[in-house]
Coordinates of C-alpha atoms in Angstrom, one line a residue:
Chain M
M945 CA -0.1 0.0 0.0
L946 CA 2.9 2.6 1.2
F947 CA 5.2 1.5 -2.0
D948 CA 2.2 1.7 -4.3
L949 CA 1.4 5.1 -3.2
A950 CA 4.5 6.2 -2.9
W951 CA 5.7 5.2 -6.5
R952 CA 2.4 7.2 -7.8
N953 CA 3.7 10.4 -5.5
I954 CA 7.1 10.5 -7.1
W955 CA 5.5 10.8 -10.7
R956 CA 3.0 13.8 -9.2
Q957 CA 5.8 16.1 -9.7
P958 CA 7.5 14.5 -13.4
H959 CA 9.7 17.5 -13.8
R960 CA 11.0 17.5 -10.3
T961 CA 11.4 13.6 -10.5
A962 CA 13.7 14.0 -13.5
L963 CA 15.5 16.5 -11.9
S964 CA 16.4 14.6 -9.1
L965 CA 16.9 11.4 -10.9
T966 CA 19.0 13.0 -13.4
S967 CA 21.3 14.2 -10.0
I968 CA 21.7 10.8 -8.8
V969 CA 22.1 9.2 -12.4
L970 CA 24.9 11.9 -13.5
A971 CA 26.7 11.6 -10.1
S972 CA 26.8 7.7 -9.9
A973 CA 28.0 7.7 -13.2
I974 CA 30.7 10.0 -12.9
T975 CA 31.8 8.1 -9.9
V976 CA 31.7 4.7 -11.6
F977 CA 33.7 6.2 -14.4
V978 CA 36.1 8.5 -12.2
L979 CA 37.0 5.3 -9.7
S980 CA 37.4 3.0 -12.8
L981 CA 40.1 5.6 -14.3
Q982 CA 41.5 6.2 -10.8
L983 CA 41.8 2.3 -10.2
G984 CA 43.1 1.6 -13.8
T985 CA 45.6 4.3 -12.9
Y986 CA 46.9 2.7 -10.0
G987 CA 46.9 -1.2 -11.4
T988 CA 49.1 0.5 -14.2
M989 CA 51.4 2.2 -11.9
K990 CA 51.9 -1.1 -9.7
E991 CA 52.3 -3.6 -12.4
S992 CA 54.7 -1.3 -14.5
V993 CA 57.0 -0.6 -11.3
L994 CA 56.6 -4.1 -10.3
K995 CA 57.2 -5.7 -13.7
L996 CA 60.1 -3.2 -14.3
M997 CA 62.4 -5.9 -11.6
D998 CA 60.6 -6.5 -8.5
G999 CA 58.3 -8.8 -9.8
F1000 CA 54.3 -9.1 -8.6
A1001 CA 55.5 -11.0 -5.1
Q1002 CA 58.9 -12.3 -4.0
A1003 CA 59.5 -15.3 -1.9
Q1004 CA 62.9 -14.4 0.8
P1005 CA 64.8 -15.9 3.5
K1006 CA 63.2 -14.2 7.1
G1007 CA 64.4 -10.9 7.9
Y1008 CA 65.9 -10.3 4.6
S1009 CA 64.2 -7.1 3.5
D1010 CA 65.5 -5.5 6.6
D1011 CA 68.8 -6.9 6.5
P1012 CA 69.8 -8.0 2.8
D1013 CA 72.2 -10.0 3.6
I1014 CA 74.2 -12.2 1.4
R1015 CA 74.3 -14.8 3.5
K1016 CA 70.4 -14.9 4.2
A1017 CA 69.7 -17.3 1.3
I1018 CA 67.3 -19.8 -0.4
S1019 CA 69.2 -23.0 -0.5
D1020 CA 67.5 -24.8 -2.9
P1021 CA 65.7 -22.3 -5.3
Q1022 CA 64.9 -24.7 -8.3
A1023 CA 62.7 -26.9 -6.3
L1024 CA 61.1 -24.1 -4.6
M1025 CA 60.6 -22.4 -8.3
T1026 CA 59.5 -25.7 -9.7
R1027 CA 56.4 -26.0 -7.1
L1028 CA 55.5 -21.9 -7.3
E1029 CA 55.3 -22.4 -11.2
G1030 CA 52.7 -25.4 -11.0
M1031 CA 50.7 -22.9 -9.6
P1032 CA 47.7 -21.8 -12.5
A1033 CA 48.1 -18.0 -10.8
V1034 CA 52.2 -18.1 -11.3
T1035 CA 53.5 -17.4 -15.1
A1036 CA 56.8 -17.5 -14.2
T1037 CA 59.7 -17.2 -11.3
A1038 CA 62.9 -16.0 -11.3
P1039 CA 66.1 -16.3 -9.0
R1040 CA 68.1 -13.5 -8.0
A1041 CA 71.2 -12.9 -5.7
T1042 CA 72.0 -9.8 -4.9
T1043 CA 74.8 -7.8 -2.6
Y1044 CA 76.5 -4.2 -2.7
V1045 CA 80.2 -3.8 -4.4
V1046 CA 82.3 -1.1 -5.2
L1047 CA 82.8 -0.5 -9.2
S1048 CA 85.6 0.6 -10.5
N1049 CA 86.6 2.2 -14.3
G1050 CA 90.5 3.3 -13.5
P1051 CA 90.6 6.3 -10.8
R1052 CA 86.8 6.1 -10.6
S1053 CA 84.7 4.2 -8.2
Y1054 CA 80.9 4.1 -7.2
G1055 CA 79.1 2.2 -5.3
A1056 CA 76.0 0.2 -6.7
A1057 CA 73.8 -3.1 -5.9
V1058 CA 74.8 -6.0 -8.2
F1059 CA 72.0 -8.8 -9.2
G1060 CA 73.2 -11.9 -10.3
V1061 CA 70.2 -13.1 -12.7
D1062 CA 69.1 -16.0 -15.0
P1063 CA 68.9 -13.9 -18.3
S1064 CA 66.0 -16.6 -19.5
K1065 CA 64.3 -16.6 -16.6
E1066 CA 64.6 -13.0 -16.2
A1067 CA 63.0 -11.7 -18.8
E1068 CA 60.0 -13.7 -18.2
V1069 CA 59.7 -11.9 -14.8
S1070 CA 61.0 -8.3 -15.1
T1071 CA 60.9 -5.7 -18.0
L1072 CA 64.5 -4.4 -17.8
H1073 CA 65.3 -6.0 -21.1
K1074 CA 63.0 -3.5 -22.5
T1075 CA 65.1 -0.6 -21.2
I1076 CA 68.4 -1.3 -22.8
V1077 CA 69.4 1.9 -24.4
E1078 CA 72.9 0.5 -25.7
G1079 CA 74.0 -3.2 -26.9
R1080 CA 72.0 -5.9 -25.7
Y1081 CA 70.9 -7.6 -22.8
L1082 CA 72.3 -10.7 -20.9
R1083 CA 71.7 -14.1 -22.3
E1084 CA 72.6 -17.3 -21.8
G1085 CA 75.8 -18.6 -22.2
D1086 CA 77.3 -15.2 -21.3
T1087 CA 80.2 -15.3 -18.8
D1088 CA 81.3 -12.5 -17.8
A1089 CA 79.1 -10.0 -19.2
A1090 CA 77.4 -7.2 -17.5
I1091 CA 75.0 -4.6 -17.9
L1092 CA 74.3 -1.5 -16.2
G1093 CA 72.4 1.5 -16.0
A1094 CA 73.0 4.3 -18.4
A1095 CA 73.8 6.9 -15.4
L1096 CA 76.4 5.1 -13.9
A1097 CA 78.2 4.0 -16.7
R1098 CA 78.5 7.8 -17.6
N1099 CA 80.0 8.1 -13.9
L1100 CA 82.3 5.6 -14.5
K1101 CA 82.9 6.7 -18.3
L1102 CA 82.4 3.3 -19.2
S1103 CA 81.1 2.1 -22.8
L1104 CA 80.0 -1.0 -24.4
G1105 CA 83.2 -3.8 -24.5
D1106 CA 84.6 -1.9 -21.3
K1107 CA 85.9 -3.6 -18.5
L1108 CA 84.3 -3.2 -15.1
I1109 CA 86.0 -4.2 -12.4
M1110 CA 83.7 -5.2 -9.3
L1111 CA 85.1 -5.4 -5.8
G1112 CA 83.1 -6.9 -2.9
A1113 CA 82.9 -9.4 0.1
A1114 CA 82.0 -12.8 -0.5
E1115 CA 79.9 -14.8 1.6
D1116 CA 82.6 -16.2 3.3
G1117 CA 84.4 -13.1 4.5
S1118 CA 86.9 -13.6 1.2
V1119 CA 87.0 -10.8 -1.5
A1120 CA 85.0 -11.1 -4.3
A1121 CA 86.8 -9.4 -7.1
D1122 CA 86.0 -9.7 -11.2
A1123 CA 86.6 -8.0 -14.3
L1124 CA 82.9 -8.1 -16.5
T1125 CA 82.5 -6.5 -20.1
V1126 CA 80.0 -4.3 -20.6
V1127 CA 77.5 -5.5 -22.9
G1128 CA 74.5 -3.2 -22.7
L1129 CA 73.0 -0.1 -20.8
F1130 CA 69.6 0.6 -19.5
A1131 CA 67.6 3.6 -19.1
T1132 CA 64.5 3.0 -17.1
G1133 CA 63.8 6.6 -15.8
A1134 CA 64.5 5.7 -12.1
P1135 CA 67.5 7.8 -11.2
E1136 CA 68.0 4.9 -8.3
A1137 CA 68.2 2.2 -10.9
D1138 CA 70.0 3.5 -13.7
R1139 CA 72.9 5.0 -10.8
Q1140 CA 73.2 2.0 -8.9
V1141 CA 72.5 -1.0 -10.4
V1142 CA 74.5 -3.4 -12.6
E1143 CA 73.1 -7.2 -13.6
I1144 CA 75.6 -10.1 -14.2
P1145 CA 74.6 -14.1 -14.8
L1146 CA 73.7 -15.3 -11.8
T1147 CA 76.2 -18.6 -12.0
R1148 CA 79.0 -16.0 -12.4
F1149 CA 77.4 -14.6 -8.9
Q1150 CA 77.6 -17.6 -7.5
T1151 CA 81.4 -17.9 -8.5
D1152 CA 82.3 -14.5 -7.4
F1153 CA 80.7 -14.5 -3.9
A1154 CA 81.0 -18.5 -3.5
I1155 CA 77.7 -18.7 -2.6
G1156 CA 77.2 -22.1 -4.4
K1157 CA 73.9 -22.7 -6.3
R1158 CA 71.9 -20.6 -3.8
A1159 CA 70.1 -17.2 -4.2
N1160 CA 69.0 -14.6 -2.3
V1161 CA 65.4 -14.1 -3.5
I1162 CA 62.8 -16.0 -6.1
A1163 CA 60.5 -13.1 -8.0
I1164 CA 57.4 -14.1 -8.8
A1165 CA 55.5 -12.9 -11.8
G1166 CA 52.0 -13.8 -12.6
R1167 CA 49.1 -12.3 -16.0
H1168 CA 48.0 -9.9 -13.5
L1169 CA 49.1 -8.6 -10.3
S1170 CA 45.7 -9.3 -9.0
D1171 CA 46.3 -13.2 -9.6
I1172 CA 49.5 -13.1 -7.7
Q1173 CA 47.3 -11.3 -4.6
S1174 CA 44.7 -13.6 -4.3
A1175 CA 47.3 -16.5 -4.6
L1176 CA 49.1 -15.1 -1.2
P1177 CA 48.4 -17.6 0.6
E1178 CA 49.1 -20.7 -1.4
L1179 CA 52.3 -18.6 -2.1
R1180 CA 53.1 -18.2 1.5
A1181 CA 52.2 -21.7 2.4
A1182 CA 54.9 -23.2 -0.1
A1183 CA 57.0 -20.5 0.9
H1184 CA 56.8 -21.3 4.5
E1185 CA 57.7 -25.3 4.1
K1186 CA 60.9 -24.0 2.6
G1187 CA 61.3 -21.9 5.8
L1188 CA 60.8 -18.6 3.5
V1189 CA 58.2 -15.3 3.7
V1190 CA 56.7 -13.6 0.7
R1191 CA 56.3 -10.1 0.6
N1192 CA 53.6 -9.1 -1.7
W1193 CA 53.9 -5.6 -4.1
A1194 CA 52.7 -3.1 -1.1
Q1195 CA 56.0 -4.6 0.6
L1196 CA 58.4 -4.5 -2.2
E1197 CA 57.3 -1.1 -3.1
P1198 CA 56.4 0.9 -0.1
A1199 CA 56.6 4.1 -1.2
L1200 CA 54.4 3.5 -4.4
N1201 CA 51.8 2.1 -1.7
D1202 CA 51.8 5.5 0.3
V1203 CA 51.1 7.3 -2.5
I1204 CA 48.2 5.3 -3.7
L1205 CA 47.0 5.8 -0.6
L1206 CA 47.5 9.5 -0.5
D1207 CA 46.3 10.1 -3.9
A1208 CA 42.9 7.9 -2.7
S1209 CA 42.7 9.7 0.5
F1210 CA 42.3 13.1 -1.6
S1211 CA 39.7 11.7 -4.3
L1212 CA 37.9 10.1 -1.1
L1213 CA 37.4 13.9 0.1
M1214 CA 36.3 14.9 -3.5
Y1215 CA 33.7 11.8 -3.7
V1216 CA 32.5 12.8 -0.2
S1217 CA 31.8 16.0 -1.6
L1218 CA 29.9 14.8 -4.4
V1219 CA 27.6 12.8 -2.0
V1220 CA 26.7 15.8 -0.1
I1221 CA 25.9 17.5 -2.8
V1222 CA 23.7 15.2 -4.5
V1223 CA 22.4 14.7 -1.2
F1224 CA 21.5 18.3 -0.1
I1225 CA 19.8 18.7 -3.9
I1226 CA 17.3 15.1 -3.1
L1227 CA 16.7 16.6 0.4
N1228 CA 16.3 20.1 -1.1
T1229 CA 13.6 19.0 -3.5
L1230 CA 12.0 16.1 -1.3
L1231 CA 11.6 18.6 1.7
M1232 CA 9.7 21.0 -0.9
S1233 CA 7.3 17.9 -1.3
V1234 CA 6.9 17.3 1.9
L1235 CA 5.9 21.2 2.3
E1236 CA 3.9 21.3 -0.3
R1237 CA 2.0 18.2 1.1
T1238 CA 1.3 19.1 4.5
R1239 CA -2.4 19.4 3.9
E1240 CA -2.5 16.3 2.5
F1241 CA -0.6 14.8 5.2
G1242 CA -2.7 16.7 8.0
M1243 CA -5.9 14.7 6.0
L1244 CA -4.4 11.6 5.8
M1245 CA -3.7 11.7 9.4
A1246 CA -7.3 12.8 10.2
I1247 CA -8.4 9.8 8.0
G1248 CA -6.8 7.3 10.5
M1249 CA -3.3 7.0 8.8
R1250 CA -0.2 7.0 11.9
P1251 CA 2.7 9.6 11.3
A1252 CA 5.1 7.1 11.0
Q1253 CA 3.3 5.5 8.3
I1254 CA 3.6 8.6 6.7
G1255 CA 7.0 9.6 7.3
R1256 CA 7.8 5.9 6.1
M1257 CA 5.7 6.8 2.6
I1258 CA 8.4 9.7 2.2
W1259 CA 11.2 7.7 3.1
I1260 CA 10.0 5.3 0.5
E1261 CA 9.3 7.7 -2.1
L1262 CA 13.3 8.7 -1.4
L1263 CA 14.1 5.0 -1.5
L1264 CA 12.4 4.5 -5.0
L1265 CA 13.9 7.5 -6.4
A1266 CA 17.5 6.4 -4.8
C1267 CA 17.3 3.1 -6.2
I1268 CA 16.0 3.9 -9.7
G1269 CA 18.8 6.7 -9.9
V1270 CA 21.6 4.2 -8.9
A1271 CA 20.5 1.4 -11.0
L1272 CA 20.5 3.8 -13.9
G1273 CA 23.7 5.5 -13.0
I1274 CA 25.3 2.2 -12.9
A1275 CA 24.6 1.4 -16.3
L1276 CA 25.1 4.7 -17.7
G1277 CA 28.6 5.1 -15.9
S1278 CA 29.8 1.4 -17.0
A1279 CA 28.5 1.6 -20.3
I1280 CA 30.9 4.8 -20.8
T1281 CA 33.3 3.2 -19.0
A1282 CA 33.5 0.2 -20.9
W1283 CA 33.5 2.4 -24.0
V1284 CA 36.6 4.2 -23.2
A1285 CA 38.3 1.4 -22.0
R1286 CA 38.2 -0.5 -25.7
D1287 CA 41.1 2.4 -26.6
G1288 CA 42.0 3.7 -23.1
I1289 CA 42.5 7.4 -22.5
S1290 CA 46.0 8.8 -24.0
F1291 CA 47.6 11.4 -22.3
P1292 CA 50.5 12.1 -24.8
S1293 CA 51.5 15.5 -22.9
A1294 CA 52.3 13.5 -19.4
E1295 CA 54.2 10.8 -21.1
A1296 CA 57.3 12.2 -19.3
L1297 CA 55.6 12.1 -15.9
F1298 CA 54.5 9.3 -16.4
S1299 CA 57.4 7.4 -17.4
R1300 CA 58.7 8.2 -14.1
W1301 CA 56.3 5.4 -13.0
H1302 CA 57.3 3.4 -15.9
M1303 CA 53.5 4.0 -17.0
P1304 CA 52.3 3.7 -20.5
A1305 CA 51.3 7.2 -21.9
T1306 CA 47.7 5.0 -21.9
I1307 CA 45.5 4.6 -19.1
Y1308 CA 42.9 2.3 -19.3
P1309 CA 39.7 2.2 -16.9
Q1310 CA 39.6 -0.6 -14.7
L1311 CA 35.7 -1.7 -14.5
D1312 CA 35.1 -4.1 -11.9
A1313 CA 32.5 -4.7 -8.8
V1314 CA 34.4 -2.1 -6.8
S1315 CA 34.5 0.7 -9.2
A1316 CA 30.6 0.3 -10.7
L1317 CA 29.1 -0.3 -7.8
A1318 CA 31.2 1.3 -4.5
G1319 CA 30.4 5.4 -5.7
P1320 CA 26.3 4.7 -6.6
L1321 CA 26.2 2.9 -3.6
A1322 CA 27.6 4.9 -1.3
I1323 CA 25.5 8.0 -3.0
G1324 CA 22.3 5.5 -2.4
T1325 CA 23.2 5.0 0.8
A1326 CA 23.2 8.5 1.9
I1327 CA 20.0 9.8 0.1
I1328 CA 18.5 6.9 1.8
V1329 CA 19.7 7.6 5.4
A1330 CA 19.1 11.5 5.1
G1331 CA 15.7 10.5 4.8
I1332 CA 15.8 10.5 8.6
V1333 CA 15.2 14.3 7.9
P1334 CA 11.6 14.2 6.1
Y1335 CA 10.5 11.3 8.2
L1336 CA 10.9 13.1 11.3
R1337 CA 9.9 16.2 10.3
V1338 CA 6.6 14.1 9.0
R1339 CA 6.6 12.2 12.4
S1340 CA 6.3 15.8 14.3
L1341 CA 3.1 17.0 11.9
C1342 CA 0.0 17.4 14.2
P1343 CA -3.3 17.1 11.8
V1344 CA -4.7 20.3 12.9
S1345 CA -2.1 22.3 12.4
A1346 CA -0.8 20.6 9.1
M1347 CA -4.7 20.9 7.6
R1348 CA -4.1 24.7 8.6
A1349 CA -1.3 24.9 6.9
S1350 CA -0.8 27.4 3.7
Chain G
M705 CA -30.9 6.2 22.8
T706 CA -27.4 5.3 22.6
A707 CA -25.0 7.6 22.9
I708 CA -22.4 7.7 20.4
V709 CA -20.7 11.2 21.7
E710 CA -20.3 12.5 25.2
C711 CA -18.7 15.9 25.7
R712 CA -18.7 16.7 29.7
G713 CA -16.7 20.5 30.7
V714 CA -15.0 20.5 27.3
T715 CA -12.6 23.2 27.4
K716 CA -9.5 24.1 24.8
H717 CA -7.3 27.0 25.7
Y718 CA -4.8 28.5 22.6
R719 CA -1.9 30.2 23.2
L720 CA -1.6 33.4 20.5
G721 CA 2.0 34.7 21.9
T722 CA 1.1 35.6 25.3
I723 CA -2.4 35.7 24.6
D724 CA -4.6 32.7 26.1
V725 CA -7.5 32.4 24.1
A726 CA -10.7 30.4 25.4
A727 CA -11.8 28.7 22.2
L728 CA -14.0 26.1 24.4
R729 CA -15.2 27.1 27.5
G730 CA -17.1 24.0 29.6
V731 CA -18.7 22.3 26.1
D732 CA -21.4 20.0 27.7
L733 CA -22.7 17.8 25.0
T734 CA -24.4 14.7 23.5
I735 CA -24.7 13.2 20.3
D736 CA -26.9 9.9 20.0
K737 CA -26.7 7.5 17.7
G738 CA -28.6 7.9 14.3
D739 CA -28.6 11.8 15.1
F740 CA -28.2 14.0 12.4
A741 CA -27.4 17.2 13.3
S742 CA -25.5 20.6 12.4
L743 CA -23.7 22.8 14.4
A744 CA -23.3 26.3 13.6
G745 CA -22.5 29.6 15.1
P746 CA -20.4 32.7 13.6
S747 CA -16.5 32.7 12.6
G748 CA -14.2 31.7 15.6
S749 CA -17.4 30.4 17.5
G750 CA -15.4 27.2 18.3
K751 CA -17.0 24.9 15.9
T752 CA -14.3 23.7 14.4
T753 CA -12.2 23.2 17.7
L754 CA -15.3 21.3 19.3
L755 CA -15.5 18.5 15.9
N756 CA -11.5 18.2 16.2
A757 CA -11.6 17.8 20.0
I758 CA -14.3 15.3 19.0
G759 CA -12.9 13.4 16.0
G760 CA -9.5 13.2 18.2
L761 CA -7.6 15.1 15.8
D762 CA -6.9 17.7 19.0
R763 CA -6.7 17.4 22.7
P764 CA -9.1 19.2 24.8
T765 CA -7.4 20.9 28.1
K766 CA -9.9 20.0 30.5
G767 CA -12.5 18.0 30.3
S768 CA -13.8 14.3 29.3
I769 CA -14.9 13.3 25.7
K770 CA -16.4 9.7 25.1
I771 CA -16.5 7.7 21.7
E772 CA -19.0 5.3 22.3
G773 CA -18.3 5.2 26.2
H774 CA -14.4 5.2 26.0
E775 CA -13.1 7.7 26.9
I776 CA -10.8 9.7 24.3
T777 CA -9.1 12.4 25.9
A778 CA -6.3 10.1 27.1
L779 CA -5.2 8.1 24.5
N780 CA -1.6 8.5 22.5
A781 CA -1.1 9.6 19.2
N782 CA -1.4 5.7 17.5
A783 CA -4.4 5.2 19.5
L784 CA -5.9 8.6 18.3
A785 CA -5.4 7.6 14.4
D786 CA -6.7 4.0 15.6
L787 CA -9.7 5.4 16.7
R788 CA -10.2 8.0 13.3
L789 CA -9.5 5.1 11.3
R790 CA -12.2 3.2 13.0
K791 CA -15.0 4.9 14.7
I792 CA -14.6 8.1 12.9
G793 CA -15.4 9.6 9.2
F794 CA -14.1 12.8 8.3
V795 CA -15.6 15.2 5.5
F796 CA -13.8 18.4 4.9
Q797 CA -14.2 21.6 3.1
A798 CA -11.4 20.8 0.6
Y799 CA -8.6 18.8 0.5
N800 CA -10.4 15.7 1.6
L801 CA -8.9 13.0 -1.6
I802 CA -5.3 11.5 -2.0
P803 CA -4.7 13.0 -5.4
V804 CA -2.6 10.1 -7.2
L805 CA -5.8 7.4 -6.0
S806 CA -8.9 6.8 -8.0
A807 CA -12.4 7.4 -6.1
V808 CA -12.4 3.4 -5.4
E809 CA -8.9 3.6 -3.9
N810 CA -9.4 6.7 -2.3
V811 CA -12.5 4.7 -0.4
E812 CA -10.0 1.4 -0.5
F813 CA -7.2 3.4 1.2
I814 CA -9.5 3.4 4.9
L815 CA -9.8 -0.1 4.7
Q816 CA -6.4 -0.9 3.6
L817 CA -5.1 0.8 6.5
M818 CA -7.4 -1.3 8.8
G819 CA -6.3 -4.3 7.0
V820 CA -9.2 -5.6 5.2
E821 CA -8.3 -8.1 2.8
A822 CA -8.3 -7.0 -0.8
A823 CA -11.4 -8.8 -2.4
A824 CA -13.2 -7.3 0.6
R825 CA -12.4 -3.8 0.5
R826 CA -13.3 -3.7 -3.1
A827 CA -16.4 -4.6 -2.8
R828 CA -16.9 -2.7 0.4
A829 CA -15.6 0.6 -1.7
K830 CA -17.8 -0.2 -5.1
E831 CA -20.4 -0.4 -2.4
V832 CA -20.0 2.8 -0.9
L833 CA -19.7 4.9 -3.9
R834 CA -23.0 3.3 -5.5
D835 CA -24.6 4.2 -2.4
V836 CA -23.1 7.6 -2.7
G837 CA -24.3 7.9 -6.8
L838 CA -20.9 7.6 -7.7
E839 CA -21.1 4.2 -9.7
G840 CA -19.5 4.6 -13.3
L841 CA -17.0 7.4 -11.7
E842 CA -15.0 4.5 -9.4
N843 CA -11.8 4.7 -11.6
R844 CA -11.1 8.8 -12.0
R845 CA -8.6 10.3 -10.2
P846 CA -10.0 13.6 -8.0
A847 CA -8.7 16.0 -10.7
R848 CA -11.2 14.2 -13.3
L849 CA -14.3 14.9 -10.6
S850 CA -16.5 17.6 -10.2
G851 CA -16.4 19.6 -6.3
G852 CA -19.6 17.9 -5.8
Q853 CA -18.6 14.2 -7.0
Q854 CA -15.3 14.4 -4.9
Q855 CA -17.2 16.0 -1.9
R856 CA -19.4 12.3 -2.8
V857 CA -16.1 10.3 -2.9
A858 CA -14.9 11.9 0.8
V859 CA -18.9 11.1 1.9
A860 CA -18.0 7.5 0.5
R861 CA -14.9 7.3 2.3
A862 CA -16.0 8.5 5.5
L863 CA -18.5 5.5 5.4
A864 CA -16.2 2.9 4.0
S865 CA -15.4 1.7 8.0
K866 CA -18.6 2.1 8.9
P867 CA -18.0 4.3 12.0
A868 CA -19.8 5.4 14.8
I869 CA -20.2 9.2 13.5
V870 CA -19.4 11.2 10.4
L871 CA -17.9 14.4 11.5
A872 CA -18.2 17.2 8.2
D873 CA -16.7 20.4 8.7
E874 CA -18.0 23.1 6.5
P875 CA -18.8 20.3 3.3
T876 CA -20.6 22.5 1.0
A877 CA -18.9 25.5 1.3
N878 CA -16.7 25.1 -1.5
L879 CA -19.9 23.9 -4.0
D880 CA -22.5 26.1 -6.1
T881 CA -25.8 25.5 -4.6
K882 CA -27.7 22.7 -6.9
T883 CA -24.4 20.5 -5.9
A884 CA -24.4 21.7 -2.1
E885 CA -28.1 20.6 -1.6
D886 CA -27.7 17.3 -3.6
L887 CA -24.8 16.7 -1.0
I888 CA -27.0 17.3 2.0
A889 CA -29.6 15.3 0.5
L890 CA -26.7 12.4 0.1
M891 CA -26.2 12.6 3.4
S892 CA -29.9 12.8 4.8
G893 CA -30.6 10.1 2.7
L894 CA -27.7 7.6 4.2
N895 CA -28.7 8.8 7.6
D896 CA -32.0 7.7 7.1
R897 CA -31.4 4.9 4.9
L898 CA -28.3 3.6 7.2
G899 CA -28.9 5.0 10.6
T900 CA -25.4 6.9 10.3
T901 CA -24.4 9.5 12.9
F902 CA -23.6 12.8 11.1
L903 CA -22.1 15.9 12.8
M904 CA -21.6 18.8 10.5
A905 CA -20.0 22.0 11.7
T906 CA -21.3 24.3 9.4
H907 CA -22.5 28.1 8.2
D908 CA -24.8 27.3 5.3
A909 CA -28.6 27.6 6.4
R910 CA -29.3 25.1 3.6
V911 CA -27.6 22.4 5.6
I912 CA -29.2 23.9 8.9
S913 CA -32.5 23.3 7.7
R914 CA -31.9 20.1 6.9
T915 CA -30.9 18.8 10.5
R916 CA -33.0 17.6 12.6
R917 CA -30.8 18.8 15.5
H918 CA -29.6 22.2 15.4
I919 CA -26.7 23.2 17.7
V920 CA -25.7 26.9 18.5
I921 CA -22.0 27.5 19.5
S922 CA -21.3 31.1 20.3
D923 CA -18.1 32.3 21.9
G924 CA -16.8 28.3 22.7
G925 CA -20.3 27.4 24.6
I926 CA -23.4 25.8 23.4
T927 CA -26.0 28.4 23.1
S928 CA -28.7 26.5 21.9
D929 CA -29.8 22.9 21.4
E930 CA -33.0 22.1 19.4
R931 CA -34.6 18.8 17.9
R932 CA -36.7 19.3 15.2
K933 CA -39.2 17.1 13.0
L934 CA -38.3 18.0 9.4
A935 CA -41.4 18.1 6.6
E936 CA -40.2 15.8 4.0
A937 CA -36.9 14.3 3.2
E938 CA -35.4 14.7 -0.4
P939 CA -34.2 11.3 -1.7
A940 CA -30.2 11.3 -2.1

């Protein structure tokens, strides 16, 4: 009864109802699109940064992230890699060994991080090979080859084919010294990587630093970051059996995680403002309608309708408006987002900025349950909760004064 | 005779800013079952205030009001709403109907509030609309009915719950002479045929002349209460 009456009431003023619905539909559609774009941007940022070197997750010895000591090593990396690669979410794994060394060329010396990598495996996990600007990436069969950041090579005055002297401490405490041949230079756009990273074949690293067949970390790749995130419990269980831990993307790139959280916090303010504006528009319209119908409410109370029933009827009117508006808004926002997501949105002028995060200049909105529903549902819920205002107003009416209202 | 309404010492004071206004001053009044009574008096005499107090729309400052023997002055808002729903039918001067509902739905609405099952309430709504001469107009919304037809729907709605009394506040005030006379004849006929008790606050001499009991109120007190025999009742 109340539902039917409320439904008819909202169409008494079709123009006003259309205006209210339009506000809800547009606001809902905007939140769907903007949130999808935002999540798409975050996804691209995360995947671009992680694919460069980290991988989507890493298996490491306990405490390695706090103290990356070469002695904290995985004794049989191949066994765990085989186990991990058997999981549906995992597309590739790559073993790495790392330590800090002094690199020299004649009188010039610089500190750097040296990574021992398996060239064939590494190319499936990392996109570093795509950032080679001179020469080539490491390949199977390389013995004394090294690639390093273009900025580091510049500082050391090294060119392709030059000898690079590496001096460090082996696991057994002896001096690890080697002369390597520069076969490639990379430029990632990230200053730290370009100034401080050198990669050499894992076998050479294992020999130079006397770590046998061991590695320090296993980098894990998947088709999408979300696949690996979902598989984390399984990955952790497998790593745990070997006495290892798995670090997820936020632990591998805490700075990126902080940037995303900060941006999301500012965006939240924008969303809240949008919701508040829409709620005020709808509430204003409804209160106007309540004011206009005060005499009618007086009559309804006189014939035996309880004030709470009238309040509920008004609240149902709001509920209907919110449900229709939100449903249409989700449909419109999703349709626009899906259409835009086909080709993505190009930002050619922001290419330099995006490259800071190794991102492409085209961003694809990410339409999923969260981006499609979070904003519209927040709007709908806020409107329905705000309905308490007209509800209480109607409940406080007394029949005689209501019927006297002009 | 069975008393439907018993008012004893009913007093109502309003505050208008700092001024205390006495709208009713100790009204004693009994309305018996089957009465067809008019309540007349000049503007501000207390007609509507008394009608509202009897109908449970407003609470008296002092005194007792009983409907079918039940004291109503101490009832809470929900109990008063139930009383109005089940025991009292209202017909107002204007804004009587729910504009988004058809004539039959307006009548049915009361029965829906009472929890009457769908088929029974539709049958009852059609029956009372037939009683007030609106057969064939059941599905029209108020905007597509004339003023007189709207008041007839209001009367039908007031009768739908078979109330103890129908209270009408200036029911003919917005109607032309012919329509007003038809409405009075209708209510008089319903009183004759069905024994429905009517109390009508009115200025209208045509209404007053058709009632069998004429009560005059002035300055918040009953000054005259006359029962009379009408020569002939026109058919509804």
